[in-house]
Short mmCIF file of C-alpha atoms in Angstrom, two decimals:
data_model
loop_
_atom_site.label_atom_id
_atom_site.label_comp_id
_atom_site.label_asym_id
_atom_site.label_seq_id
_atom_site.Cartn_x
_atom_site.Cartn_y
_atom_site.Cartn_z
CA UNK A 1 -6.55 -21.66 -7.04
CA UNK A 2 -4.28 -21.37 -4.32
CA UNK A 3 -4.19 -23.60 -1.15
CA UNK A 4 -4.94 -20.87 1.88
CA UNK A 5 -2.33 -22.67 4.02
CA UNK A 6 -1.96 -19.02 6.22
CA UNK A 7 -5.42 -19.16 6.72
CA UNK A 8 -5.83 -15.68 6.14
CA UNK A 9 -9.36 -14.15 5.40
CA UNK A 10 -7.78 -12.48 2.33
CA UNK A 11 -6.56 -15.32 0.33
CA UNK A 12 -6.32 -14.94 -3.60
CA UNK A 13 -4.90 -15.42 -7.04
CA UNK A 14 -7.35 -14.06 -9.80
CA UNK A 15 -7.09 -13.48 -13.44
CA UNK A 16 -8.89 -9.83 -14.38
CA UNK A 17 -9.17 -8.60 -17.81
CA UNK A 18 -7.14 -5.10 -17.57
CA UNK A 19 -6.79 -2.99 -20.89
CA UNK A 20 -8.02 -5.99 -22.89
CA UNK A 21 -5.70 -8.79 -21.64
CA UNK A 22 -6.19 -11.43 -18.74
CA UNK A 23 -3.94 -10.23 -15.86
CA UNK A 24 -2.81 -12.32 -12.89
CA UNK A 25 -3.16 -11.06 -9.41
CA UNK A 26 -2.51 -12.48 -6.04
CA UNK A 27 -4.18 -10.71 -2.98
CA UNK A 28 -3.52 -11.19 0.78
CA UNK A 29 -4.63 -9.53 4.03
CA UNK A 30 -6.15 -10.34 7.20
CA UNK A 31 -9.19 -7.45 7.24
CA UNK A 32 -10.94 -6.00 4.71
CA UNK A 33 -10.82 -2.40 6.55
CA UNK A 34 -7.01 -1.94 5.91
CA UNK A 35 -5.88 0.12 3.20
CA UNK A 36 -5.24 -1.88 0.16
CA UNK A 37 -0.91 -1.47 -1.25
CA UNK A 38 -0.45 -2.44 -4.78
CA UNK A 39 3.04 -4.18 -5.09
CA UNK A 40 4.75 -3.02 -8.03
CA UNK A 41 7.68 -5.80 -8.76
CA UNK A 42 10.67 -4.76 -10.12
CA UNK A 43 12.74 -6.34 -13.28
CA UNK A 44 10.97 -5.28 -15.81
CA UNK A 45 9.85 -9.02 -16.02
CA UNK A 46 11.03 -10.46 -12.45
CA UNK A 47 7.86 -11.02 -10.68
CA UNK A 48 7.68 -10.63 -7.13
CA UNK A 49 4.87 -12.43 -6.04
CA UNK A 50 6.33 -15.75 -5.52
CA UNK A 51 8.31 -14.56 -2.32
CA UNK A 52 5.49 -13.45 -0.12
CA UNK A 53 6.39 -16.21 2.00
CA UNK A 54 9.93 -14.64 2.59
CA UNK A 55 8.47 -10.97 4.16
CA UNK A 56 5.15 -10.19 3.80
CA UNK A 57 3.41 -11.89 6.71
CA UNK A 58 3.38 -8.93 9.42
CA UNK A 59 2.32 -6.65 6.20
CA UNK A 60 -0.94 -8.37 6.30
CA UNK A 61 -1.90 -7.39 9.50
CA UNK A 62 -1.97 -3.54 8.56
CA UNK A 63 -2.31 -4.26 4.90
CA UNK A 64 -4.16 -5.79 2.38
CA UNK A 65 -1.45 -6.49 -0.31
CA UNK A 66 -1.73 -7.32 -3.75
CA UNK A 67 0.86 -8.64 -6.10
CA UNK A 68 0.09 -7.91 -9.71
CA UNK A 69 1.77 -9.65 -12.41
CA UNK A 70 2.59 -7.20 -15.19
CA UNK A 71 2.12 -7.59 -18.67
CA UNK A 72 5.06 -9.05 -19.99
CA UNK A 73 5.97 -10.78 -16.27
CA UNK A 74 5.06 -13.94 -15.07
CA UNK A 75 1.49 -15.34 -15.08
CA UNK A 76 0.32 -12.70 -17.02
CA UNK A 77 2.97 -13.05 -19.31
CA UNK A 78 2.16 -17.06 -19.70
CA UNK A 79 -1.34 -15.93 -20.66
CA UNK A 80 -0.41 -13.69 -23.13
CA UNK A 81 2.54 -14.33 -25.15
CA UNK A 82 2.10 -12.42 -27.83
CA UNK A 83 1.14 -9.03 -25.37
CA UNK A 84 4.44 -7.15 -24.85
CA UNK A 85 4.63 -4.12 -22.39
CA UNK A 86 5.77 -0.65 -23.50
CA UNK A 87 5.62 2.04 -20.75
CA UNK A 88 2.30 3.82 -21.96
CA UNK A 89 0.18 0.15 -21.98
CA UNK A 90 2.06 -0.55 -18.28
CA UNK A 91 0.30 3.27 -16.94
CA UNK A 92 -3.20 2.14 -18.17
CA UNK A 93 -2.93 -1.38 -17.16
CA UNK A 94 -2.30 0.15 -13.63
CA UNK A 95 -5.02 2.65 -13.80
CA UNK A 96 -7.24 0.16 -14.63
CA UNK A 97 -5.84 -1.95 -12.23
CA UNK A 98 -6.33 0.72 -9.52
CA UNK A 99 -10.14 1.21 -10.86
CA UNK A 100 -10.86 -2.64 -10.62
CA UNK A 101 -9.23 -2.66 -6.69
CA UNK A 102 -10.92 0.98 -5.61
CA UNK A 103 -14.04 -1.27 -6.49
CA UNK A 104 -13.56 -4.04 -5.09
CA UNK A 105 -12.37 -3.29 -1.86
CA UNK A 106 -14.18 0.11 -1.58
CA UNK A 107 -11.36 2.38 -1.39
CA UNK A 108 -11.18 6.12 -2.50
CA UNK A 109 -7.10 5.36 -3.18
CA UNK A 110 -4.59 2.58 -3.05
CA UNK A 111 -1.01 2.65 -1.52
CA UNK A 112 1.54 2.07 -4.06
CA UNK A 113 4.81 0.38 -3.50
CA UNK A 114 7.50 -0.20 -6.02
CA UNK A 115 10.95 -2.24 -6.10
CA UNK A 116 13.37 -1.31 -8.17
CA UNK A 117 12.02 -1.33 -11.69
CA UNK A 118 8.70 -1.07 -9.81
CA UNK A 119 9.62 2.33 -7.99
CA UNK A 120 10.44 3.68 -11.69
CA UNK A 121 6.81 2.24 -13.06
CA UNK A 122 5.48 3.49 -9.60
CA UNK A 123 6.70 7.07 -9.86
CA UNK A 124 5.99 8.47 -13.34
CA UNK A 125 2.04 6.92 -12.38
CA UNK A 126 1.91 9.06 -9.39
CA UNK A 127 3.12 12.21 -11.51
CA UNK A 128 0.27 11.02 -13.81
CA UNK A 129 -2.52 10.34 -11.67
CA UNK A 130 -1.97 11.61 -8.06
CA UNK A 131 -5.02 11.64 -7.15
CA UNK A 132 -4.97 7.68 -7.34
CA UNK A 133 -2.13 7.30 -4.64
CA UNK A 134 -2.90 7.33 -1.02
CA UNK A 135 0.96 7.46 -0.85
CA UNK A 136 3.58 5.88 -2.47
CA UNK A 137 6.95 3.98 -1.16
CA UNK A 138 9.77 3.38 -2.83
CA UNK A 139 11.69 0.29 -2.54
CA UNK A 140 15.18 0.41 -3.97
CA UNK A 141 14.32 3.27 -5.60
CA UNK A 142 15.51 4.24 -9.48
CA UNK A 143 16.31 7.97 -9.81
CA UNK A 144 18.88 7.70 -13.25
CA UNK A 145 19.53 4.35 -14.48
CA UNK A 146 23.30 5.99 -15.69
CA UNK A 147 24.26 7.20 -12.37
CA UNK A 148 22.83 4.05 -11.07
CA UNK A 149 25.68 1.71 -12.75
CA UNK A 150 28.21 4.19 -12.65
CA UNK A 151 27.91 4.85 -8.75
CA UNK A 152 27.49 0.62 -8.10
CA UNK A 153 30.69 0.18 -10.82
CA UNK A 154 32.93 2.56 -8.28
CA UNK A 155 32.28 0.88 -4.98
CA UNK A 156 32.40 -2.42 -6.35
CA UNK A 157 35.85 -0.88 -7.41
CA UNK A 158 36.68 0.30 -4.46
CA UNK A 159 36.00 -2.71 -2.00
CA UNK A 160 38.15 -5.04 -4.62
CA UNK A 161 41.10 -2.57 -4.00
CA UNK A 162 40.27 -2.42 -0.31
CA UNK A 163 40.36 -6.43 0.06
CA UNK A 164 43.76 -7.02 -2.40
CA UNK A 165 41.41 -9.34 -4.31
CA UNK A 166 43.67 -9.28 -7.62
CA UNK A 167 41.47 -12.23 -9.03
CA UNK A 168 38.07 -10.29 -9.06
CA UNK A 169 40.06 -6.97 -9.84
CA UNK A 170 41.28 -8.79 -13.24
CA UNK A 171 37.49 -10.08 -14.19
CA UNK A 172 36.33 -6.36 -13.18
CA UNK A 173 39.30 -4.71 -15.65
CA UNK A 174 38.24 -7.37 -18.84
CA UNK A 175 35.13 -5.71 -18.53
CA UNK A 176 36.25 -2.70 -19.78
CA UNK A 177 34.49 1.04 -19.94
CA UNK A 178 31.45 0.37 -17.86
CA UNK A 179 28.86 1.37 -18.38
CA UNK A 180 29.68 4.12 -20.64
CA UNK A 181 28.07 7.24 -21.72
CA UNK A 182 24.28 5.84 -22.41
CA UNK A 183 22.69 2.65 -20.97
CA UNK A 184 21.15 0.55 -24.31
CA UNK A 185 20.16 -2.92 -22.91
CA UNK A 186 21.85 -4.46 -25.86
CA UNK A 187 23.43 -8.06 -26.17
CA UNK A 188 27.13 -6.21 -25.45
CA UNK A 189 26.55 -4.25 -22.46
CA UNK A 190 23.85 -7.34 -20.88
CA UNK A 191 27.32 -8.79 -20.58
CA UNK A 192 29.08 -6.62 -19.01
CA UNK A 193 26.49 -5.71 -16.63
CA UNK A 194 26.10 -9.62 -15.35
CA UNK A 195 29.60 -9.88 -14.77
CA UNK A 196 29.58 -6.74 -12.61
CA UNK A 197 26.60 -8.21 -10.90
CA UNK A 198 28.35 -11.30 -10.12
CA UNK A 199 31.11 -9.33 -8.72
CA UNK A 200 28.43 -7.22 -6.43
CA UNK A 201 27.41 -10.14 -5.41
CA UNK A 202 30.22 -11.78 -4.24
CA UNK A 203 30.73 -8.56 -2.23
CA UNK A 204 27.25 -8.49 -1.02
CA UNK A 205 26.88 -5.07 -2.93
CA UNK A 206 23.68 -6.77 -5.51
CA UNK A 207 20.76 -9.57 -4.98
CA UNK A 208 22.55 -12.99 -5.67
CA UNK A 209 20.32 -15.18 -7.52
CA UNK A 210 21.36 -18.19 -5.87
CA UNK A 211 19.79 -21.65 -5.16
CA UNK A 212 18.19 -19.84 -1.80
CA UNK A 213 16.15 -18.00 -3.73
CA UNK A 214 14.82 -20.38 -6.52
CA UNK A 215 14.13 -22.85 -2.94
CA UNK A 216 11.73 -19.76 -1.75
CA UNK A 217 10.11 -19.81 -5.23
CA UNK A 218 9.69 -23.33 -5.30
CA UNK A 219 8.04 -23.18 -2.22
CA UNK A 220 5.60 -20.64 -2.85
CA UNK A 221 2.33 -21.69 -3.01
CA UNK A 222 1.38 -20.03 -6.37
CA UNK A 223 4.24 -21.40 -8.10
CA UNK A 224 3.93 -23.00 -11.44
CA UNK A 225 6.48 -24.77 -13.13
CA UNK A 226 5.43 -21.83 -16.49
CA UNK A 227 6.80 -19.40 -13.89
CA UNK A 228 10.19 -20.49 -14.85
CA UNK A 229 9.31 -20.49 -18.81
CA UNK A 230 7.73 -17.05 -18.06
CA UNK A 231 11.22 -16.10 -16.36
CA UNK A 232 13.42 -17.37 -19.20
CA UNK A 233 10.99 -15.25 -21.69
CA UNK A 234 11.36 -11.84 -19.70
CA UNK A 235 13.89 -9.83 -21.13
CA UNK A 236 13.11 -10.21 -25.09
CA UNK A 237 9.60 -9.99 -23.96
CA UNK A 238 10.63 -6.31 -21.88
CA UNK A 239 12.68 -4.80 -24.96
CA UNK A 240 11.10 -1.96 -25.22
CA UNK A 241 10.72 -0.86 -21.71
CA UNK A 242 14.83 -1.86 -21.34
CA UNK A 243 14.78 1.35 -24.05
CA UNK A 244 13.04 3.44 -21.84
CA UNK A 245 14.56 2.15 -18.56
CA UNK A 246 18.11 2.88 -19.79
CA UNK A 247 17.22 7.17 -20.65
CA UNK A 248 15.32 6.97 -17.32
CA UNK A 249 16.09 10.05 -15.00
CA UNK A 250 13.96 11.17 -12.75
CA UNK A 251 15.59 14.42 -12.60
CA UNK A 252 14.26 15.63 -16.12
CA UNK A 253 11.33 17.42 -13.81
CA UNK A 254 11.09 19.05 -10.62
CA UNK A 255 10.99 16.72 -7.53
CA UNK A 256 7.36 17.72 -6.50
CA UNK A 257 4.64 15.75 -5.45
CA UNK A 258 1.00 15.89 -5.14
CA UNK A 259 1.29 12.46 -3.31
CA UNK A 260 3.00 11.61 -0.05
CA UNK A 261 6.71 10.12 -0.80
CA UNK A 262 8.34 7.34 1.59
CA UNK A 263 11.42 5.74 0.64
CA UNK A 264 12.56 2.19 2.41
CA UNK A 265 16.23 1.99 1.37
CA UNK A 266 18.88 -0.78 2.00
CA UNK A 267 22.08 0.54 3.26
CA UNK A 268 24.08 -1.97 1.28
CA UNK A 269 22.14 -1.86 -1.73
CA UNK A 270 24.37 -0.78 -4.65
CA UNK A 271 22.43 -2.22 -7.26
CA UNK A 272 20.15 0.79 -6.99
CA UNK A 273 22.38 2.48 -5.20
CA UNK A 274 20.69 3.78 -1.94
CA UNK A 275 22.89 7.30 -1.67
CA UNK A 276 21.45 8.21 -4.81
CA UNK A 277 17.84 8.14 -3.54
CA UNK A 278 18.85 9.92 -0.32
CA UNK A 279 20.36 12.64 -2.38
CA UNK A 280 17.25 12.87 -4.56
CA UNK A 281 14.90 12.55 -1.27
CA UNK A 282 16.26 15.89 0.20
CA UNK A 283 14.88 17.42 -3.25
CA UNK A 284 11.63 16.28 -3.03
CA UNK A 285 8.51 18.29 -2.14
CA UNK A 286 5.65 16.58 -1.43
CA UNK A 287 2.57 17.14 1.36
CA UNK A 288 4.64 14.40 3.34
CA UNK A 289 7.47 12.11 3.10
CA UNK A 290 9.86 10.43 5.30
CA UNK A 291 13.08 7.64 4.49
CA UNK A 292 14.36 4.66 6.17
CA UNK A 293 17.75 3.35 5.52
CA UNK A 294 17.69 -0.28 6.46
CA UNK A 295 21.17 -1.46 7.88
CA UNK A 296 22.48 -4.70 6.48
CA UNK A 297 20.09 -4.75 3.35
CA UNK A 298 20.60 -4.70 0.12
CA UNK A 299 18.80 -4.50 -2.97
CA UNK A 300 15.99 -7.45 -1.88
CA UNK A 301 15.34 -4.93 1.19
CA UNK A 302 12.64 -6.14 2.59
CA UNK A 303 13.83 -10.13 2.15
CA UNK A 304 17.35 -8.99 3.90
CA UNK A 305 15.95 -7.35 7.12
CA UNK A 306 12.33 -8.08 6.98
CA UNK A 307 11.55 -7.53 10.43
CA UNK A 308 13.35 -3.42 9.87
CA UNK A 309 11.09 -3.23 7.42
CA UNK A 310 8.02 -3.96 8.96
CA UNK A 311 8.68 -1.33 11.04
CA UNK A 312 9.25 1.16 8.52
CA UNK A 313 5.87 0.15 7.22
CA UNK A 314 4.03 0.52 10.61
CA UNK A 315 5.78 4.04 11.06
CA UNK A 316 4.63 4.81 7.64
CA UNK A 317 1.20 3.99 8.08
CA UNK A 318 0.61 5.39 11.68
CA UNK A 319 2.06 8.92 10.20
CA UNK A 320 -0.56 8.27 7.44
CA UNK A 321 -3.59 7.29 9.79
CA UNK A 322 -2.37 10.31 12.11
CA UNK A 323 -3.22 12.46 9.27
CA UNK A 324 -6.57 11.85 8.69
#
């Protein structure tokens, strides 16, 4: 188990069976009277719980926050080979999930937060089962995957005209018709879409995955050297929620909530592309909500301006306590 280095009171990594399967989970805090958030990491696959180190910290004070690996994702994933995720197992594993912490920690509900794949996991649960959600925050929020690549595809268009960068405007032509009509995470358009990420990130438009972030991994104290093996396994081991990620559209209902809705944007995140959340955020009803637009940040929001987003989270959480 894990070396409590931060000394915090809260200091975990557990495996719980959830919907049959051992499932890894990493909880820390600093009081056991804070409401419990459930971190929902994005990918599908690309756990999130090895870079604690790089934000969470100040979280903990207000906080307790546990990182789940999902099935299909990491620990979990090294447990259980064999398990793959489809989008109906992922909702029971997290009601069940949301049982076992209610429990533990004596909670009536638990805050939800999901990046990027996690806001789409995060917000067809609290459709399902509001009355689970003390609220939920979206991080890099996924309204329609399409619009999503097709609204990232023109700026990254845009600031390669802007800068006269003929080099990176020849790369972005070879591509060709991107993304197309329909998003189907096949071996064809998996191409494309790296070399367009590559291209965001050299305009700081998309996360880099650079050798900064595999030195925060490394230096997490959870990490495993099967993390990496678990990474390498992720996307045959997502297939089938790639097929429901690429038709995803939040639009196909009505923007109401039974749940309070935050939103913690970055303002240079065109991987998910922030404006498309803002537009979607004036639609929503809900019995609160509130958005934060994080100058400078990009798609790994609260890693780019962590100490902006701390204070998005205390704002959140006063409005919620105020409300009591």
């Amino acid at each position: 188990m894990t070396k409590n280095k931060s000394k915090r009171p809260i200091c975990m990594e557990e495996y719980v069976t959830i919907n049959g399967i051992s499932q890894y989970l990493y909880h820390l805090g600093t009081n056991v009277d804070n409401p419990v958030m459930l971190f929902l990491h994005g990918g599908p696959g690309s756990v999130e719980s090895l870079f604690t180190r790089a934000f969470q910290e100040k979280w903990e004070e207000i906080y307790t926050v546990v990182h789940w690996d999902q099935r299909g994702a990491g620990k979990t994933l090294t447990k259980n080979p064999d398990t793959l995720p489809t989008i109906d197992l992922l909702l029971q594993d997290l009601y069940e999930l949301i049982q076992y912490l209610k429990t533990k920690y004596d909670k009536e509900k638990i805050v939800i937060l999901g990046h990027s794949w996690g806001s789409v996991l995060g917000s067809v649960f609290i459709r399902k089962y509001p009355q689970e959600a003390a609220y939920y925050i979206g991080v890099g929020q996924v309204v329609n995957m399409l619009e999503n690549e097709q609204v990232g595809y023109n700026k990254l268009l845009e600031m390669i005209e802007q800068s006269g960068d003929e080099k990176s405007k020849k790369k972005l032509q070879s591509i060709g018709e991107y993304p197309g009509n329909q998003i189907v995470f096949e071996r064809e358009f998996l191409k494309k879409c790296n070399k367009v990420r590559k291209l965001q990130g050299k305009y700081n438009l998309a996360m880099k995955i650079d050798l900064s972030i595999w030195i925060t991994v490394f230096k997490s104290p959870i990490f495993r050297f099967s993390d990496i093996v678990a990474f390498m396994k992720i996307f045959r081991a997502n297939a089938h929620l790639h097929r429901f990620l690429g038709d995803f559209n939040l639009r196909d209902e009505k923007a109401e909530y039974e749940v309070p809705i935050y939103y913690i944007l970055g303002g240079n995140d065109w991987q998910t592309p922030y404006v498309i959340a803002q537009k979607y955020f004036e639609e929503i009803e809900a019995p609160n909500k509130g958005i934060y637009v994080i100058p400078e940040a990009g798609h790994m929001t609260m890693m780019d301006q962590p100490d902006l987003f701390f204070e998005a989270l205390m704002e959140i959480n006063k409005r919620e306590i105020l409300k009591k």
